[in-house]
Coordinates of C-alpha atoms and ligand atoms in Angstrom, one line a residue:
X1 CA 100.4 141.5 156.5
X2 CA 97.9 143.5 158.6
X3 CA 95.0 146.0 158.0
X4 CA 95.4 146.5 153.9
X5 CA 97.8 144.8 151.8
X6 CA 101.1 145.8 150.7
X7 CA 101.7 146.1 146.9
X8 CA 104.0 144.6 145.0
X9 CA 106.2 142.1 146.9
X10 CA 109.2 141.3 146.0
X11 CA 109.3 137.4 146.2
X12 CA 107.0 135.5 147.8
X13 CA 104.5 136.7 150.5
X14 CA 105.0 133.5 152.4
X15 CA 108.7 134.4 153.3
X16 CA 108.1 134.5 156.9
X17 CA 106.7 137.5 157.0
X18 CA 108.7 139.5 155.3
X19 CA 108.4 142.0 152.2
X20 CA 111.3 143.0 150.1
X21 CA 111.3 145.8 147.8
X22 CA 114.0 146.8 145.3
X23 CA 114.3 150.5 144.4
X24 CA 114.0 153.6 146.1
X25 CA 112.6 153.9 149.6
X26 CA 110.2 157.6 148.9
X27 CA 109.2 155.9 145.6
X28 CA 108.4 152.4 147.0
X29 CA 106.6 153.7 150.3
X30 CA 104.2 155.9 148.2
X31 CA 103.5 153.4 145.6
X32 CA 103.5 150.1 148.2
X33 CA 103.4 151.1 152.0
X34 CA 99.6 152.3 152.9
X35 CA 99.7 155.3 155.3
X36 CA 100.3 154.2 159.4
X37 CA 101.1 150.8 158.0
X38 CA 104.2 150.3 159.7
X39 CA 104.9 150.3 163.6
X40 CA 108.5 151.3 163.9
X41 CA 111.0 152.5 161.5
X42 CA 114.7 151.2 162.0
X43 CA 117.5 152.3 159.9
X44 CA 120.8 153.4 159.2
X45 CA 121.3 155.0 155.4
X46 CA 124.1 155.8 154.0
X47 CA 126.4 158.4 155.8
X48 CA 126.9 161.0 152.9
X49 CA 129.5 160.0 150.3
X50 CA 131.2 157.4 153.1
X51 CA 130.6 154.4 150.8
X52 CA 130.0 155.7 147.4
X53 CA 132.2 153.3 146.0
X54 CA 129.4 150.8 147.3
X55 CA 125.9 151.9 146.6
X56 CA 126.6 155.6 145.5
X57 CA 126.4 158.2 148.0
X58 CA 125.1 162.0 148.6
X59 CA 127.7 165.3 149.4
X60 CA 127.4 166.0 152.9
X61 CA 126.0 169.9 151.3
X62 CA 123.2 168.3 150.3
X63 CA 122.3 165.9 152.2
X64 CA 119.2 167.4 154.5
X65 CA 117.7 167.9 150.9
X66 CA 118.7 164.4 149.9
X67 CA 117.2 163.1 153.5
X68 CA 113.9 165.0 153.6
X69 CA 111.5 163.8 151.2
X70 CA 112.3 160.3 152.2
X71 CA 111.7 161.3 155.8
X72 CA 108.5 162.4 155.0
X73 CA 107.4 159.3 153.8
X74 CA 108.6 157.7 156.6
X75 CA 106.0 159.9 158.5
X76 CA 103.5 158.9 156.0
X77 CA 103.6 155.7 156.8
X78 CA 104.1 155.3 160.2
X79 CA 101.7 154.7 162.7
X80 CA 100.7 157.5 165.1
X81 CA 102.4 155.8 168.1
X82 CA 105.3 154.4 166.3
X83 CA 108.9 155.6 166.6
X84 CA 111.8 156.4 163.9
X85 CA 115.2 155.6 164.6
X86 CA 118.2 157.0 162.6
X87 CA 121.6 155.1 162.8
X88 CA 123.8 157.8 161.4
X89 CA 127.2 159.3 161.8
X90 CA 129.2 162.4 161.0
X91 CA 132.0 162.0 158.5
X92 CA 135.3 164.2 158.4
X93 CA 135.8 166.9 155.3
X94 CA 138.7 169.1 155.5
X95 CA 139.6 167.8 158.9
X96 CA 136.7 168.9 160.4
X97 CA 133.4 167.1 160.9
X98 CA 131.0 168.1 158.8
X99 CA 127.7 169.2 160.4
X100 CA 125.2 167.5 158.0
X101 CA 123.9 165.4 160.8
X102 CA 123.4 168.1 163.1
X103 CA 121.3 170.1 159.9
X104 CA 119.3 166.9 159.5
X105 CA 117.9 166.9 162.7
X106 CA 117.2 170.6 163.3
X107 CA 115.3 170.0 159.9
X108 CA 113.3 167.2 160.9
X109 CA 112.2 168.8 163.7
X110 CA 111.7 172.2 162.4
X111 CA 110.0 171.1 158.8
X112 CA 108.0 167.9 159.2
X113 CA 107.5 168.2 163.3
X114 CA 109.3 164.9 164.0
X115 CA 109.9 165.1 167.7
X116 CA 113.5 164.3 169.1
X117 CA 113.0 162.0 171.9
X118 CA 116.1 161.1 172.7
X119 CA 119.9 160.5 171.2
X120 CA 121.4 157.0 171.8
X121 CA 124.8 156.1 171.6
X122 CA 126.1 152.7 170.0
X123 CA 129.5 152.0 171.9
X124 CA 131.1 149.9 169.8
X125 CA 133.1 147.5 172.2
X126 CA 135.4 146.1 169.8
X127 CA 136.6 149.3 167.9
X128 CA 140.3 148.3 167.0
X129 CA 143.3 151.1 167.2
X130 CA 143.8 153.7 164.8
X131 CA 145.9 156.6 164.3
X132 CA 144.9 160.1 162.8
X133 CA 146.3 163.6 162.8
X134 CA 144.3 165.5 164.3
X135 CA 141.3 162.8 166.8
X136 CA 141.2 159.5 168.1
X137 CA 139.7 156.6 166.5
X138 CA 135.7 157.0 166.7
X139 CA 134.4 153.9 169.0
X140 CA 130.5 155.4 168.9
X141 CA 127.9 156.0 166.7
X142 CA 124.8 158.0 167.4
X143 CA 121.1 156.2 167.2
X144 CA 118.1 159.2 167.6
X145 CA 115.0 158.1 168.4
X146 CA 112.2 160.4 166.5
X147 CA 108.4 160.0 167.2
X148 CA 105.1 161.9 166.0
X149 CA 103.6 162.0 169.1
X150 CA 104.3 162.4 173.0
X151 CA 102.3 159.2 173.0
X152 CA 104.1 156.5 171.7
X153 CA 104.5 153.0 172.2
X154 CA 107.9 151.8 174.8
X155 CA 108.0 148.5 176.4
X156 CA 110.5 149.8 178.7
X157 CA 110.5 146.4 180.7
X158 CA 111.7 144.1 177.8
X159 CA 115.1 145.7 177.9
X160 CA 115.6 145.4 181.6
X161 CA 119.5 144.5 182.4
X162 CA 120.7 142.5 185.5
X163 CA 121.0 145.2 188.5
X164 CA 125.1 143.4 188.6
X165 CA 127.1 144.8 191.8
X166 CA 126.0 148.2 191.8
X167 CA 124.1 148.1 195.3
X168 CA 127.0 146.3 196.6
X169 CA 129.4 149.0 195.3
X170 CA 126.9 151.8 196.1
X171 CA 126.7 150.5 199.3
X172 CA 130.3 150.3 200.1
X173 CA 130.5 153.5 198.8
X174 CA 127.9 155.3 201.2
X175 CA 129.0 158.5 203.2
X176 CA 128.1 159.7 206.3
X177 CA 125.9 162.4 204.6
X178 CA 124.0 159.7 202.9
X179 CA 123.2 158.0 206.1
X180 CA 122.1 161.0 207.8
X181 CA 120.3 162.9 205.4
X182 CA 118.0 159.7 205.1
X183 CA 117.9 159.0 208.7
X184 CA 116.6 162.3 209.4
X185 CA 114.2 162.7 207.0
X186 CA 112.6 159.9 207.4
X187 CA 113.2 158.6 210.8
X188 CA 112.9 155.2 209.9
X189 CA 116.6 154.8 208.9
X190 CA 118.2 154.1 205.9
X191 CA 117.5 150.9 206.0
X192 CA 114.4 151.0 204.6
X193 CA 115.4 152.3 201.2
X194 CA 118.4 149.9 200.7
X195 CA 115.6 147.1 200.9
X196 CA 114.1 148.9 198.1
X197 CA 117.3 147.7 195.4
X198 CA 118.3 145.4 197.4
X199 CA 115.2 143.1 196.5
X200 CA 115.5 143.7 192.9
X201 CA 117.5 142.3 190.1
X202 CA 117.0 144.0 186.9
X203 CA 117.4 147.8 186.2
X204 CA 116.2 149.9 183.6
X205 CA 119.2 150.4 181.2
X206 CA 120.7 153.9 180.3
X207 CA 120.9 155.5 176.8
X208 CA 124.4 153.9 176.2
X209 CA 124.3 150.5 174.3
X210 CA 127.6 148.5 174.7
X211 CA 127.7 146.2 171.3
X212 CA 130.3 144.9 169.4
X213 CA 130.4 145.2 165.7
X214 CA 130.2 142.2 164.5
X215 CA 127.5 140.9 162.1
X216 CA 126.3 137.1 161.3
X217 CA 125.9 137.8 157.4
X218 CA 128.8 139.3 155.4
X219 CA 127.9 140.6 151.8
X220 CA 127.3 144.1 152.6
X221 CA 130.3 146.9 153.8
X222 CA 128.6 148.5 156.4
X223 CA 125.9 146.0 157.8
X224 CA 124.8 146.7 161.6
X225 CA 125.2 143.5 164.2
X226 CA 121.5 142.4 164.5
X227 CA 121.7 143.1 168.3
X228 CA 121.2 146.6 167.7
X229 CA 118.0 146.7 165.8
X230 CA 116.5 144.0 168.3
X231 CA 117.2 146.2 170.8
X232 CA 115.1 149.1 169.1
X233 CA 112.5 146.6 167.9
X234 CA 111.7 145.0 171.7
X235 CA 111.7 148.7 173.0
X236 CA 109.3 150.1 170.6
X237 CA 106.9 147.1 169.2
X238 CA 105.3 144.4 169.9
X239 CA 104.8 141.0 168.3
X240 CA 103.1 141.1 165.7
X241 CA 103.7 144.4 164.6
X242 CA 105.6 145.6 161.5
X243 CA 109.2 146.6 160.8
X244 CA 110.6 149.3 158.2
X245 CA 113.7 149.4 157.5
X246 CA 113.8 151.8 154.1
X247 CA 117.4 151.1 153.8
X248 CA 117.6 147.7 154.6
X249 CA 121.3 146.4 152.9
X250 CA 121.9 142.9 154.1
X251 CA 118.4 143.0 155.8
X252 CA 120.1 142.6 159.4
X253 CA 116.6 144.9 160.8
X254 CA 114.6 141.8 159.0
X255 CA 116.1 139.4 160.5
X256 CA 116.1 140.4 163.8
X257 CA 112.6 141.6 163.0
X258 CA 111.3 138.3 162.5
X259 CA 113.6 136.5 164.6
X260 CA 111.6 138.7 167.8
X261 CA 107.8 137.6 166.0
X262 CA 107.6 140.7 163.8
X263 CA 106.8 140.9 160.6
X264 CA 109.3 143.1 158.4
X265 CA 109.4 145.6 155.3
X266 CA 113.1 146.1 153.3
X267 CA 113.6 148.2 151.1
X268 CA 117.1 148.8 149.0
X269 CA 118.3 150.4 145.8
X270 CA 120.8 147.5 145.2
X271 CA 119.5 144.1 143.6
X272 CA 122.4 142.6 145.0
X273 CA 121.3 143.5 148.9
X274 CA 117.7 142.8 148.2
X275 CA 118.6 139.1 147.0
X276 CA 121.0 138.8 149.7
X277 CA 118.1 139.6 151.8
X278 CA 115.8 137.3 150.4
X279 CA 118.2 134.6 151.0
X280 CA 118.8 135.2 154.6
X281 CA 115.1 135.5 155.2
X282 CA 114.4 132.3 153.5
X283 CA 117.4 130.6 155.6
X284 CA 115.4 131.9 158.2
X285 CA 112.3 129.3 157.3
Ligands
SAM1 C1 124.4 151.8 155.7 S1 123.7 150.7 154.5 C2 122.5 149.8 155.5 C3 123.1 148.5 156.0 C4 122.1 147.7 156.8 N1 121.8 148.3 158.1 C5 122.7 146.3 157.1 O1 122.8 145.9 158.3 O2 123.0 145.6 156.1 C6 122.7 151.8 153.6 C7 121.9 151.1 152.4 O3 121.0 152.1 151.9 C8 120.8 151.8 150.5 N2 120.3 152.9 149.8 C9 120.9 154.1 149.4 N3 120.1 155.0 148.9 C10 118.8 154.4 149.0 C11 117.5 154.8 148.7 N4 117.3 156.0 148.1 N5 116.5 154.0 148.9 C12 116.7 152.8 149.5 N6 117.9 152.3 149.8 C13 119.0 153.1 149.6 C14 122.2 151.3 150.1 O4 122.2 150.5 148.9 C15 122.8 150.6 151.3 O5 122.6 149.2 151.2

C-alpha cells in the first residue's frame, strides 16, 4: 500500500485495499502508520460519554486531553497536503451544551498548529420529531475541515451540483437596480453576464451538506451514511490515495473509501467493529 509498508495488518493484505487494525488509534499509528503515510484523515470519534454504554466514552472535562495526543498522531502521519476532518457534536450536561468541542478546536489550533479551514454542516434531512424542555430537536451536526498547510489538496470540481432553477428564479427575481447598475457600468447591458450562468449547469456547492441518516450496514449505534465520507474523500483525494479513519466503527469511511478507488486504513478499539469491518470489506470483493 504505497511508499513503505504498513505493519501489522489485521487480516489479509489482499482485502481490496484495505488495512484493519484493532486497538487504540495513537498506539496503532505510531507502531503501524509510517509518517505522511496517509492522504486524508476522515472521522467521527466518539462524542464524550454519548455512547458509553457502547464502546466506553470520555467526560466532556476531559476530553481536549483525551483528544490531543491522538490528534497528534494524526498529524504524524498525514501527508503535508492532506486534510483532517472531524465529525463531532456537542452533547447537553446540566441543560446546557457543554463546550468541549469548542475547547477542542481552540486546542488544535493553538497546540499542534492544525489550521481551521473551514466548518461544515451535516443537515440531516430525515431528523424525526422530538420534544425537549428547554431546545428543539438537533437536525445538524458539525464536520471541520483541519489541514497543515495553506497548500492542500481540493478537487473542488468532483463535487459540482446541478446549477437547478436558480438562474430562472434569480432571474425572475431581478430589480431595476440590478439592471441598471450593470448596464451602466459596463455599457454592454446585462445581458452579457446572464449568458455567463445561463450556459452553465453545475455549481460549486456551499458548506451545507443535505444527507439523510441512513446507513447500508447496521451493527454499529452511531455509524455515519457512507455518503458523507465520499463526499470528503472526492474533495480532498484522489484515486489511489489512502484513507484514515482512526475511529473507524462499522468501517462506513472504508467502504466508501474503496468504493471511490482509494485504498483505506481502520482502526477501532472494538473486536466486534473491526470484524464487522472486515466482513463488509470482504463483501466488497
Ligand atoms: C462514532 S463511532 C464511529 C462510527 C463510524 N463512523 C461508522 O460509521 O461506523 C466511534 C468509534 O470509535 C471507537 N473508539 C473509541 N475510542 C477509540 C480509540 N481510542 N481508538 C480507536 N477507536 C476508538 C469506538 O469503538 C467507536 O466504534
Amino acid at each position: 500500500m504505497g511508499r513503505a509498508a504498513l505493519n501489522g495488518f489485521m487480516g489479509d493484505p489482499a482485502e481490496a485495499g484495505a488495512a484493519i487494525f484493532l486497538g487504540d488509534c495513537t498506539e496503532v499509528i505510531a507502531r503501524n502508520i509510517p509518517a505522511q503515510y496517509v492522504n486524508m484523515i476522515v472521522t467521527s470519534p466518539p462524542y464524550a460519554d454519548q455512547r458509553s454504554g457502547n464502546y466506553g466514552g470520555i467526560h466532556p472535562d476531559r476530553y481536549v486531553e483525551w483528544f490531543l495526543p491522538k490528534a497528534r498522531a494524526f498529524k504524524d502521519c498525514l501527508a503535508p497536503d492532506g486534510s483532517f476532518v472531524l465529525n463531532i457534536k456537542e452533547k447537553a450536561v446540566g441543560g446546557e451544551k457543554h463546550p468541549y468541542v469548542y475547547d477542542l478546536v481552540l486546542a488544535l489550533r493553538r497546540e499542534q498548529d492544525w489550521r481551521l479551514v473551514d466548518e461544515y454542516c451535516w443537515h440531516k434531512r430525515n431528523c424525526y420529531p422530538g420534544k425537549w424542555p428547554n431546545r428543539f430537536r438537533d437536525s445538524w451536526e458539525r464536520l471541520y475541515h483541519f489541514a497543515l498547510s495553506p497548500k492542500f489538496k481540493m478537487r473542488q470540481e468532483e463535487v459540482m451540483v446541478p446549477m437547478g432553477d436558480w438562474r430562472e428564479k434569480r432571474l425572475a427575481s431581478l430589480s431595476d437596480t440590478d439592471m441598471l447598475r450593470d448596464e451602466s457600468r459596463h455599457g454592454n447591458g446585462f445581458g452579457k453576464r446572464v449568458e455567463n450562468w445561463v450556459g452553465r449547469d453545475m455549481a460549486y456547492p456551499t458548506n451545507v451538506l443535505h444527507m439523510a441518516t441512513e446507513c447500508g450496514h447496521k451493527g454499529h449505534p452511531a455509524a455515519f451514511p457512507k455518503a458523507l465520507p465520499e463526499w470528503f474523500i472526492r474533495l480532498f483525494t484522489d484515486e489511489g490515495d489512502t484513507v484514515l479513519d482512526p475511529f473507524a466503527g462499522s468501517g462506513t469511511t472504508l467502504i466508501a473509501a474503496i468504493g471511490l478507488g482509494r485504498k483505506a486504513i481502520g482502526i477501532d478499539t472494538q473486536a466486534e467493529y473491526c470484524e464487522a469491518m472486515r466482513s463488509a470489506v470482504r463483501a466488497l470483493s
